[in-house]
Protein backbone atom coordinates (compact mmCIF):
# COMPACT_ATOMS: atom_id res chain seq x y z
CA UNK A 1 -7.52 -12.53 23.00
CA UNK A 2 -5.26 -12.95 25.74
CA UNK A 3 -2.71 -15.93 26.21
CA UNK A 4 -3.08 -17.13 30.49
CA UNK A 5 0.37 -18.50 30.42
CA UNK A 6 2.01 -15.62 29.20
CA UNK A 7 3.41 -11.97 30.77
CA UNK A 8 1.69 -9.10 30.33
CA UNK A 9 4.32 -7.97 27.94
CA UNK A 10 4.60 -10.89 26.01
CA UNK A 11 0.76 -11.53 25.55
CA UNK A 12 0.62 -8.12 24.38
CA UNK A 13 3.35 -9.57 21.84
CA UNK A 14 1.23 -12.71 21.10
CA UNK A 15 -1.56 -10.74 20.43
CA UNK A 16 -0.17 -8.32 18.40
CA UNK A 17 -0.25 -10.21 15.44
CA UNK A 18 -3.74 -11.29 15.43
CA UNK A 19 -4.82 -13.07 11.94
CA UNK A 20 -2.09 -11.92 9.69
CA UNK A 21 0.29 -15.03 10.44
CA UNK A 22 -3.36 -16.50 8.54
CA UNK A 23 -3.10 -14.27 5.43
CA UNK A 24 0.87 -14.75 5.17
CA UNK A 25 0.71 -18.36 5.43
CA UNK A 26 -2.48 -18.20 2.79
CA UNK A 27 -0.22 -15.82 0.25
CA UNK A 28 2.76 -18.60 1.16
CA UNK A 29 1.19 -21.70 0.07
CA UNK A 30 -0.61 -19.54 -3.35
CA UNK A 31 2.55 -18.82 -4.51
CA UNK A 32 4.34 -22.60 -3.88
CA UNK A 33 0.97 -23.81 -5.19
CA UNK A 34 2.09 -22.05 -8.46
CA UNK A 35 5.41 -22.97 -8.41
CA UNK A 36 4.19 -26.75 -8.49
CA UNK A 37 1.45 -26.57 -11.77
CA UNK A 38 3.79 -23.15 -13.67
CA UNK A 39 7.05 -25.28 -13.53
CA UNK A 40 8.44 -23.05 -15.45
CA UNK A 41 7.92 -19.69 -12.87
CA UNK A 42 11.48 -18.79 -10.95
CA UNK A 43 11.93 -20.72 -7.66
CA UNK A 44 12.07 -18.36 -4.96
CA UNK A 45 14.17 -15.48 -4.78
CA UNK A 46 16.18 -15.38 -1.25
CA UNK A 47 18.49 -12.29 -2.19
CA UNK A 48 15.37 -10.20 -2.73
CA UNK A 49 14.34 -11.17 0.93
CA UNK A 50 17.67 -10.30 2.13
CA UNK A 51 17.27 -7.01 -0.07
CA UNK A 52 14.58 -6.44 1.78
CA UNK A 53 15.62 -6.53 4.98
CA UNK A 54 18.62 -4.66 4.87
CA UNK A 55 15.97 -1.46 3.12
CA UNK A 56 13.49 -1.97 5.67
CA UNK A 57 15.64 -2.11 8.66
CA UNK A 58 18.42 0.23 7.86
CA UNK A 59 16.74 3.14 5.46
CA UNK A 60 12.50 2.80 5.46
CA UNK A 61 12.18 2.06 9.38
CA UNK A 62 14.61 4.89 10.68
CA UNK A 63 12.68 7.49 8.21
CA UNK A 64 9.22 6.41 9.65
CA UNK A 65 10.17 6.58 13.20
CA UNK A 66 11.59 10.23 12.54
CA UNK A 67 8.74 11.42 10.87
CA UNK A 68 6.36 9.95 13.43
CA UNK A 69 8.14 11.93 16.39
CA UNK A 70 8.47 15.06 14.13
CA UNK A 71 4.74 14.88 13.93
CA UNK A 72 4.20 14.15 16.79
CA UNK A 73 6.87 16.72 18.36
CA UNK A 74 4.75 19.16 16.01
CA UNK A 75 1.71 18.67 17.76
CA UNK A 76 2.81 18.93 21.22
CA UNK A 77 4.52 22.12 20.83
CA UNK A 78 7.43 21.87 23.29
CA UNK A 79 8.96 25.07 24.88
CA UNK A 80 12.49 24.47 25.01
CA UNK A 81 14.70 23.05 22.18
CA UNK A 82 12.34 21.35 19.55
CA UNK A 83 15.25 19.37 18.43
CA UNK A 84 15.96 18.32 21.89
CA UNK A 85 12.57 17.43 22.56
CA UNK A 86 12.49 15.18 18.85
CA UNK A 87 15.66 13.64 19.87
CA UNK A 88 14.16 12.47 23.54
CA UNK A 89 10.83 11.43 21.55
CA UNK A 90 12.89 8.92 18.94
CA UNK A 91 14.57 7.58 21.91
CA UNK A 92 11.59 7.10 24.41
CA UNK A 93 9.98 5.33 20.86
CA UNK A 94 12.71 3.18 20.24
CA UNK A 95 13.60 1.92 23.73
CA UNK A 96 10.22 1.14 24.59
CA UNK A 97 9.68 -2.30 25.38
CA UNK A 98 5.75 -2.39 25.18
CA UNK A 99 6.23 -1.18 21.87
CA UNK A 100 8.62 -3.32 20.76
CA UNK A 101 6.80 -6.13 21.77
CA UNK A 102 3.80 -5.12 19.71
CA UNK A 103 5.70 -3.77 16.68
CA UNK A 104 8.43 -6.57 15.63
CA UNK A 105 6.57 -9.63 15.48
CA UNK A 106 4.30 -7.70 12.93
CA UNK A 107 7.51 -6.74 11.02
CA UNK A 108 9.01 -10.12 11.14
CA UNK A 109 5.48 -11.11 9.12
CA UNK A 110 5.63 -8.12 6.92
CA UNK A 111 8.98 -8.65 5.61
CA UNK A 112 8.82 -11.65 3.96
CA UNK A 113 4.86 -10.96 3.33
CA UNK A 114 6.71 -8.13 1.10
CA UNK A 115 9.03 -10.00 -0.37
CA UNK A 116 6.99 -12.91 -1.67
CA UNK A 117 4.45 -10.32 -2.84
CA UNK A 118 7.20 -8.58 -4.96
CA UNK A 119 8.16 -12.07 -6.17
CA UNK A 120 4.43 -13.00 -6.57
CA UNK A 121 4.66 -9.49 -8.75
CA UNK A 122 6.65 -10.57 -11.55
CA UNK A 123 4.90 -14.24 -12.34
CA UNK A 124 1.79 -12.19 -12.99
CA UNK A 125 2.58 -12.00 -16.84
CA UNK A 126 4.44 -15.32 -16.98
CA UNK A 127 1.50 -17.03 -15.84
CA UNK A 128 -1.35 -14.94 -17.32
CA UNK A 129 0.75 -12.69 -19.94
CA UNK A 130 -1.29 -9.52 -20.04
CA UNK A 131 -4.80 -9.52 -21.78
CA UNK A 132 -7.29 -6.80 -20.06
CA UNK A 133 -6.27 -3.71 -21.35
CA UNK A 134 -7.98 -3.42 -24.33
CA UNK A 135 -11.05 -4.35 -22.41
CA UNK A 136 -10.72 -1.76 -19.83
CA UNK A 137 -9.67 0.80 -22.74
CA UNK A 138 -13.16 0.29 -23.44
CA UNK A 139 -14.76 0.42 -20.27
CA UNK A 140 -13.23 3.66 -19.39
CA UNK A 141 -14.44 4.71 -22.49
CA UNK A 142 -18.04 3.90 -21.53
CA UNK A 143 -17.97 5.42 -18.39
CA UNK A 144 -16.66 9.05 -20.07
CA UNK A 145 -19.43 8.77 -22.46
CA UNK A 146 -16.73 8.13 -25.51
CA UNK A 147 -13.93 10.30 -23.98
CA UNK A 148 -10.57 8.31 -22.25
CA UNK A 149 -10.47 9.82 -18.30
CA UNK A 150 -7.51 11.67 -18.58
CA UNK A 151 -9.10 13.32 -21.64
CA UNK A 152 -11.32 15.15 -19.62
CA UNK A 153 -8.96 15.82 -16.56
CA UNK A 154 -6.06 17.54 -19.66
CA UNK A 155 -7.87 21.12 -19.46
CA UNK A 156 -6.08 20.88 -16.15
CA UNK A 157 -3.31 18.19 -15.43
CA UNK A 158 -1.54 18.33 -18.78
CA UNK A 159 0.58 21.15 -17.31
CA UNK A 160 3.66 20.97 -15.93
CA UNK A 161 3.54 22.30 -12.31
CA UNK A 162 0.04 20.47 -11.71
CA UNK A 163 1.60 17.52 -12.88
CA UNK A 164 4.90 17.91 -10.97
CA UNK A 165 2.93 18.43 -7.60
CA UNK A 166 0.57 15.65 -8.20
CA UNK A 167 3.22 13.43 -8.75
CA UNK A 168 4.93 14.26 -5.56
CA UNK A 169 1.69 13.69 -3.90
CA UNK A 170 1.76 10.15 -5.71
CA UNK A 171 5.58 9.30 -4.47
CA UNK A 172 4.54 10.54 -0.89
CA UNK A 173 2.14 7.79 -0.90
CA UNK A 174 5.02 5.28 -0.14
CA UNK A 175 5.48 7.25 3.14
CA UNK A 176 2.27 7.90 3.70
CA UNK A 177 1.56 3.91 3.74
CA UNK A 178 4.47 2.66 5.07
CA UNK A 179 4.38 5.58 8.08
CA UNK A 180 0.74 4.81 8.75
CA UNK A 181 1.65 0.67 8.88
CA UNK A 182 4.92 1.57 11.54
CA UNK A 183 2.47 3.32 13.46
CA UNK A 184 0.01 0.78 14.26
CA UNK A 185 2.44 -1.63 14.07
CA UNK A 186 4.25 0.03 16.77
CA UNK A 187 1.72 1.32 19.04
CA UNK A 188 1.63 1.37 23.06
CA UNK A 189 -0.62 -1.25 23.21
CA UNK A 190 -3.61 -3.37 21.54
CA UNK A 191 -6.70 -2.21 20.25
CA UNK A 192 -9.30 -3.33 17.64
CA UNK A 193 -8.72 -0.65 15.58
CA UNK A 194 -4.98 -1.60 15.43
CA UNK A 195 -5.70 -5.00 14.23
CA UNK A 196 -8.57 -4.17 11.86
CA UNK A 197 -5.99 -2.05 10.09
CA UNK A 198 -3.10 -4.30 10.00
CA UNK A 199 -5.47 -6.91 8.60
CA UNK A 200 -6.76 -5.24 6.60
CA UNK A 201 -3.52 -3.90 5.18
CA UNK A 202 -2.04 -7.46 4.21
CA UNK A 203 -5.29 -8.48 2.69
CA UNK A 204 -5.25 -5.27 0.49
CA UNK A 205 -1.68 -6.32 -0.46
CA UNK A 206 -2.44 -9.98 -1.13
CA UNK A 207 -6.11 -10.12 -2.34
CA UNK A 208 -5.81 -6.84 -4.79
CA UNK A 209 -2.36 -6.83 -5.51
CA UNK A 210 -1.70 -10.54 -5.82
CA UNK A 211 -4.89 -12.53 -6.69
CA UNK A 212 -6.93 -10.06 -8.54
CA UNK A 213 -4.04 -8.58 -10.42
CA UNK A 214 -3.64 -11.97 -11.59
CA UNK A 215 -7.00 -12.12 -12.75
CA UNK A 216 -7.30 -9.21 -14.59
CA UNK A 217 -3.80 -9.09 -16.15
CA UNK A 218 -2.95 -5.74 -17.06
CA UNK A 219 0.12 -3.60 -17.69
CA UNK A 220 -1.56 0.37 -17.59
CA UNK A 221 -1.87 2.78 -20.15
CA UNK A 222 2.15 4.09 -19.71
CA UNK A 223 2.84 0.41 -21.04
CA UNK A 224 -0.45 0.08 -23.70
CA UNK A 225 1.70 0.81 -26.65
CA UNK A 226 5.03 -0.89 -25.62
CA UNK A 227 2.87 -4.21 -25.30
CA UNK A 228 2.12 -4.13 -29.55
CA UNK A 229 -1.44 -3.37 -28.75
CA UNK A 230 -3.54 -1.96 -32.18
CA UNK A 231 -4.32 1.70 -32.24
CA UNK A 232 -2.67 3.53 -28.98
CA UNK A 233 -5.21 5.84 -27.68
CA UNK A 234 -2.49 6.54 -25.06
CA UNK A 235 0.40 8.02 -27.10
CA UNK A 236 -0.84 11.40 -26.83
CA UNK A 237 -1.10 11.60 -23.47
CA UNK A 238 2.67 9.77 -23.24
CA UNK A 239 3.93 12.43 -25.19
CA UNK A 240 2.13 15.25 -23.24
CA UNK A 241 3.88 13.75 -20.08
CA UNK A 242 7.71 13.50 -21.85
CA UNK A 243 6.94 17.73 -22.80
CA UNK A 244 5.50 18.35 -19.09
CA UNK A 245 8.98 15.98 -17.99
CA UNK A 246 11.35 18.41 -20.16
CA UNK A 247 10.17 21.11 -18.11
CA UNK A 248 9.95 20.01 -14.97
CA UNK A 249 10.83 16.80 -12.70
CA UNK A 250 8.43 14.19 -13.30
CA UNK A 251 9.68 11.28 -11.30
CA UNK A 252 6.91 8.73 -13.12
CA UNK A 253 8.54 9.00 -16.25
CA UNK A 254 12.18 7.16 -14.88
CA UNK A 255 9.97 4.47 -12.67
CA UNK A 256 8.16 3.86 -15.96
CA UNK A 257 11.05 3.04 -18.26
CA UNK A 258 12.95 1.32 -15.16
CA UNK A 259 9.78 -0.86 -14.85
CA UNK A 260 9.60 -1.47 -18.51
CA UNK A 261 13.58 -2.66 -18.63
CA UNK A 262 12.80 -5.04 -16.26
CA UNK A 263 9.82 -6.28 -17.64
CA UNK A 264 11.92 -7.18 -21.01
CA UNK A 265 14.80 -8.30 -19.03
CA UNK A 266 17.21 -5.05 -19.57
CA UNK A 267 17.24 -4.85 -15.41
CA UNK A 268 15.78 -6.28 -12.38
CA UNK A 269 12.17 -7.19 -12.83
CA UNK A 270 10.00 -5.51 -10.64
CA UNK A 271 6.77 -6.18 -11.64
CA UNK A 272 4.15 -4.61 -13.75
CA UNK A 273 -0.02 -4.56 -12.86
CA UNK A 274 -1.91 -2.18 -13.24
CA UNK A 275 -5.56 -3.71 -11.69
CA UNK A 276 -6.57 -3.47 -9.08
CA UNK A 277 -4.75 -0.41 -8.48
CA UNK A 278 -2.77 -0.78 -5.14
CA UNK A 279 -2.30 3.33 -4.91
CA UNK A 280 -5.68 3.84 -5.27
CA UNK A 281 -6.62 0.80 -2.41
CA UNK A 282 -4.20 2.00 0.42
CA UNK A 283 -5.24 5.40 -0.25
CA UNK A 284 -8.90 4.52 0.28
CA UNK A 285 -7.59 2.28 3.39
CA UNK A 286 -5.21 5.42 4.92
CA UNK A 287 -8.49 7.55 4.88
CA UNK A 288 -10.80 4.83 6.70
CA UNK A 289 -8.14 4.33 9.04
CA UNK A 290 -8.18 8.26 9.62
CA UNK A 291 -11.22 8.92 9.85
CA UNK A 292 -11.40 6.73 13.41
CA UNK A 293 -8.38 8.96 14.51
CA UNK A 294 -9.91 12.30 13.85
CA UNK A 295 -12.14 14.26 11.81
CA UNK A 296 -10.19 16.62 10.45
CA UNK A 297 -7.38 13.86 9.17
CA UNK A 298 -9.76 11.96 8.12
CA UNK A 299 -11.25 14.53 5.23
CA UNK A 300 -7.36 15.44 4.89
CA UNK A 301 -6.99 11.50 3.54
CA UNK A 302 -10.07 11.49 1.72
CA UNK A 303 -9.71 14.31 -0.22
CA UNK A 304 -5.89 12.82 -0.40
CA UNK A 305 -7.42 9.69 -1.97
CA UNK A 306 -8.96 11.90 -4.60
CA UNK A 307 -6.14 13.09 -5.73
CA UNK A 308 -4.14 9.98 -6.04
CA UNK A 309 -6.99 8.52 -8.26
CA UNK A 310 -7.00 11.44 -10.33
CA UNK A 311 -3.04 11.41 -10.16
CA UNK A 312 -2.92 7.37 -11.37
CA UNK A 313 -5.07 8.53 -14.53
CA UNK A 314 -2.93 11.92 -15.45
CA UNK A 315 0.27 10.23 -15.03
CA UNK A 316 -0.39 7.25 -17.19
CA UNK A 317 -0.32 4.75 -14.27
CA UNK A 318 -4.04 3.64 -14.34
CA UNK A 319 -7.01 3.28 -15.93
CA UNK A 320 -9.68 4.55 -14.63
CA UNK A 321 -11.75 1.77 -13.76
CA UNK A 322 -8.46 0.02 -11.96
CA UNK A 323 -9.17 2.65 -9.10
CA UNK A 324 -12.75 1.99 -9.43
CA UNK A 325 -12.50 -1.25 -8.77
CA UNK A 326 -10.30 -0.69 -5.75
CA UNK A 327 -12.66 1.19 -4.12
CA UNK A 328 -15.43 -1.73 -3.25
CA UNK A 329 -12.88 -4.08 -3.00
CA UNK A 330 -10.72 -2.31 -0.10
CA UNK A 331 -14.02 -1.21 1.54
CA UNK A 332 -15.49 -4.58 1.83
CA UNK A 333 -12.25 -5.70 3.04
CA UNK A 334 -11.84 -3.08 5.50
CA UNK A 335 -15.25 -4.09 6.76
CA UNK A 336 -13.96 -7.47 6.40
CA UNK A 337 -11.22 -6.96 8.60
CA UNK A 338 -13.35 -5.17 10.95
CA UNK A 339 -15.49 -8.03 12.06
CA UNK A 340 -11.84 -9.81 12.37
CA UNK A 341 -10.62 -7.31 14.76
CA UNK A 342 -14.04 -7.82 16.94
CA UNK A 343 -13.85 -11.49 17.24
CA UNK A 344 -10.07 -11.10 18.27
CA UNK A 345 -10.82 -8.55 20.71
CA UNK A 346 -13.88 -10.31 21.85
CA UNK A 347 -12.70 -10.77 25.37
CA UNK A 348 -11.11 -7.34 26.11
CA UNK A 349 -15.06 -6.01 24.96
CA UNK A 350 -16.51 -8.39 27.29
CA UNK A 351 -14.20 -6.92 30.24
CA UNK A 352 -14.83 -3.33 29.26
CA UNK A 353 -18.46 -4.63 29.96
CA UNK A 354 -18.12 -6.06 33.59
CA UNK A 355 -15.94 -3.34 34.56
CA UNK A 356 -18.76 -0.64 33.47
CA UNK A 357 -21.30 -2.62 35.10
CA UNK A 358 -19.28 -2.61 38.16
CA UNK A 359 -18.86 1.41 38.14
């Protein structure tokens, strides 16, 4: 969808942003909405905006552009100096106005999309404290015939160094997802699969990890026992992880009591939910995403995806069924988002048209 009145550079700009000014502005209004009938919920936090900013701009951006030129630097195979060549790449990146022009008006949304979404985060339990877990105790249950999930997968991930490397594989995930956003957000120009992406990544973030996390209010398995629940089926496996953490690093363990300290208001609350689970969804989103940008990455992501679901359930994160769950959900979004992206693009299709007919 072009804008007449505009330059090229700045309709690229206008365009950019397609229908995610839509979804902010719908998460915007939930969460005021809330405020208004919970009186009680915390009015909204501007520091953890500011927070925010200062992260994103000074530490998360500068790591994603690096390790988007590395790859990329990787891939090209220069002959001379590879650190000359990655040093020319990050600036030709950064001073590129067509880029910039696509990438910042989708970061100026993202920020505060991010920062109400944290905020959104911690009213979960005031407004619905947390009463699914018992109930997906049992479903998981049913769907191992009897077993728990991470019963079965013990033979294998109750070891240290499987659990150590999965768990670095789950931490990557950050980068993997926040790397993947800065690199449609920033690319040379428009395209559909650009915007079906970036829609598709803010309605993953607000529909699963706002909305239906408020639904189903739930706090995981690493938290079952903590919450007073009857008859922790979960302990085991808690103390399998502490041995597995004496031996080697297991990074879950300190996010798990820093998350818990907040929670009870010994630190900064930072949110617990456990479904829909928001690894498993942008996992399942990365890999239909790279499956559009090559074959090969693609199977890399899916079998990627795999191992993050099986990672949420051997590290105490998930329950089984909270990954379950975010499968359908992110693919119907994804498709979702897809028909979005067409009707956007609608006119750049129809001019792809008369200039083949022309040939």
């Amino acid at each position: 969808m072009r804008h007449p009145s505009l330059p090229a550079w700045a309709s690229d700009s206008f365009r950019s942003v397609g229908f995610l000014p839509v979804v902010v502005g719908v998460q915007l209004a939930t969460i005021l909405s809330l405020q208004v009938v919970y009186t009680e919920l915390p009015g909204f936090d501007l520091q953890m905006m500011l927070e925010s900013i200062v992260f994103f701009l000074l530490v998360a951006l500068p790591i994603c552009v690096v390790a988007i030129c590395f790859g990329r630097i990787l891939k090209a195979r220069p002959s001379g100096s590879a650190t000359v060549a990655l040093l020319a790449d990050i600036k030709a990146v950064s001073c590129d106005r067509g880029r910039a022009a696509m990438g910042w008006p989708v970061i100026a949304l993202f920020i505060p999309f991010m920062s109400i979404f944290a905020q959104f985060k911690t009213m979960i339990p005031l407004i619905r404290p947390f009463d699914w877990d018992e109930t997906f105790v049992a479903w998981d249950r049913a769907l191992s015939f009897g077993a728990l999930p991470h019963e079965i997968l013990a033979p294998v991930m109750s070891h240290p160094v499987p659990l150590m490397l999965t768990n670095v594989a789950y931490n990557l995930w950050f980068f993997f997802m926040l790397g993947g956003f800065i690199g449609f957000a920033f690319a040379q120009r428009p395209s559909a699969l650009r915007t079906r992406y970036l829609t598709a990544f803010f309605l993953v973030w607000f529909v699963e990890g706002s909305l239906l996390a408020l639904v189903f209010s739930s706090a995981g398995p690493c938290f079952y026992g903590l919450l007073g629940l009857p008859a922790d089926p979960y302990q085991p496996l808690l103390e399998s992880l502490r041995a597995a953490g004496a031996v080697v690093p297991l990074f879950s363990l300190t996010t798990q009591d820093l998350l818990w300290s907040g929670y009870v208001g010994q630190g900064d609350s930072l949110g617990i939910s456990a479904m829909p689970s928001l690894h498993n969804a942008m996992a399942v989103l990365m890999a239909l995403a790279a499956r559009h940008l090559g074959r090969r990455l693609g199977w890399a992501f899916a079998a990627y995806a795999v191992w993050i679901f099986v990672g949420s359930i051997a590290l105490a994160w998930h329950y089984a069924v909270d990954g379950l769950v975010a499968l359908p959900v992110t693919l119907a979004l994804w498709m979702a988002a897809g028909r979005i992206a067409r009707w956007w693009h609608r006119e750049d299709a129809a001019e792809d048209r008369i200039a083949a007919t022309a040939l």
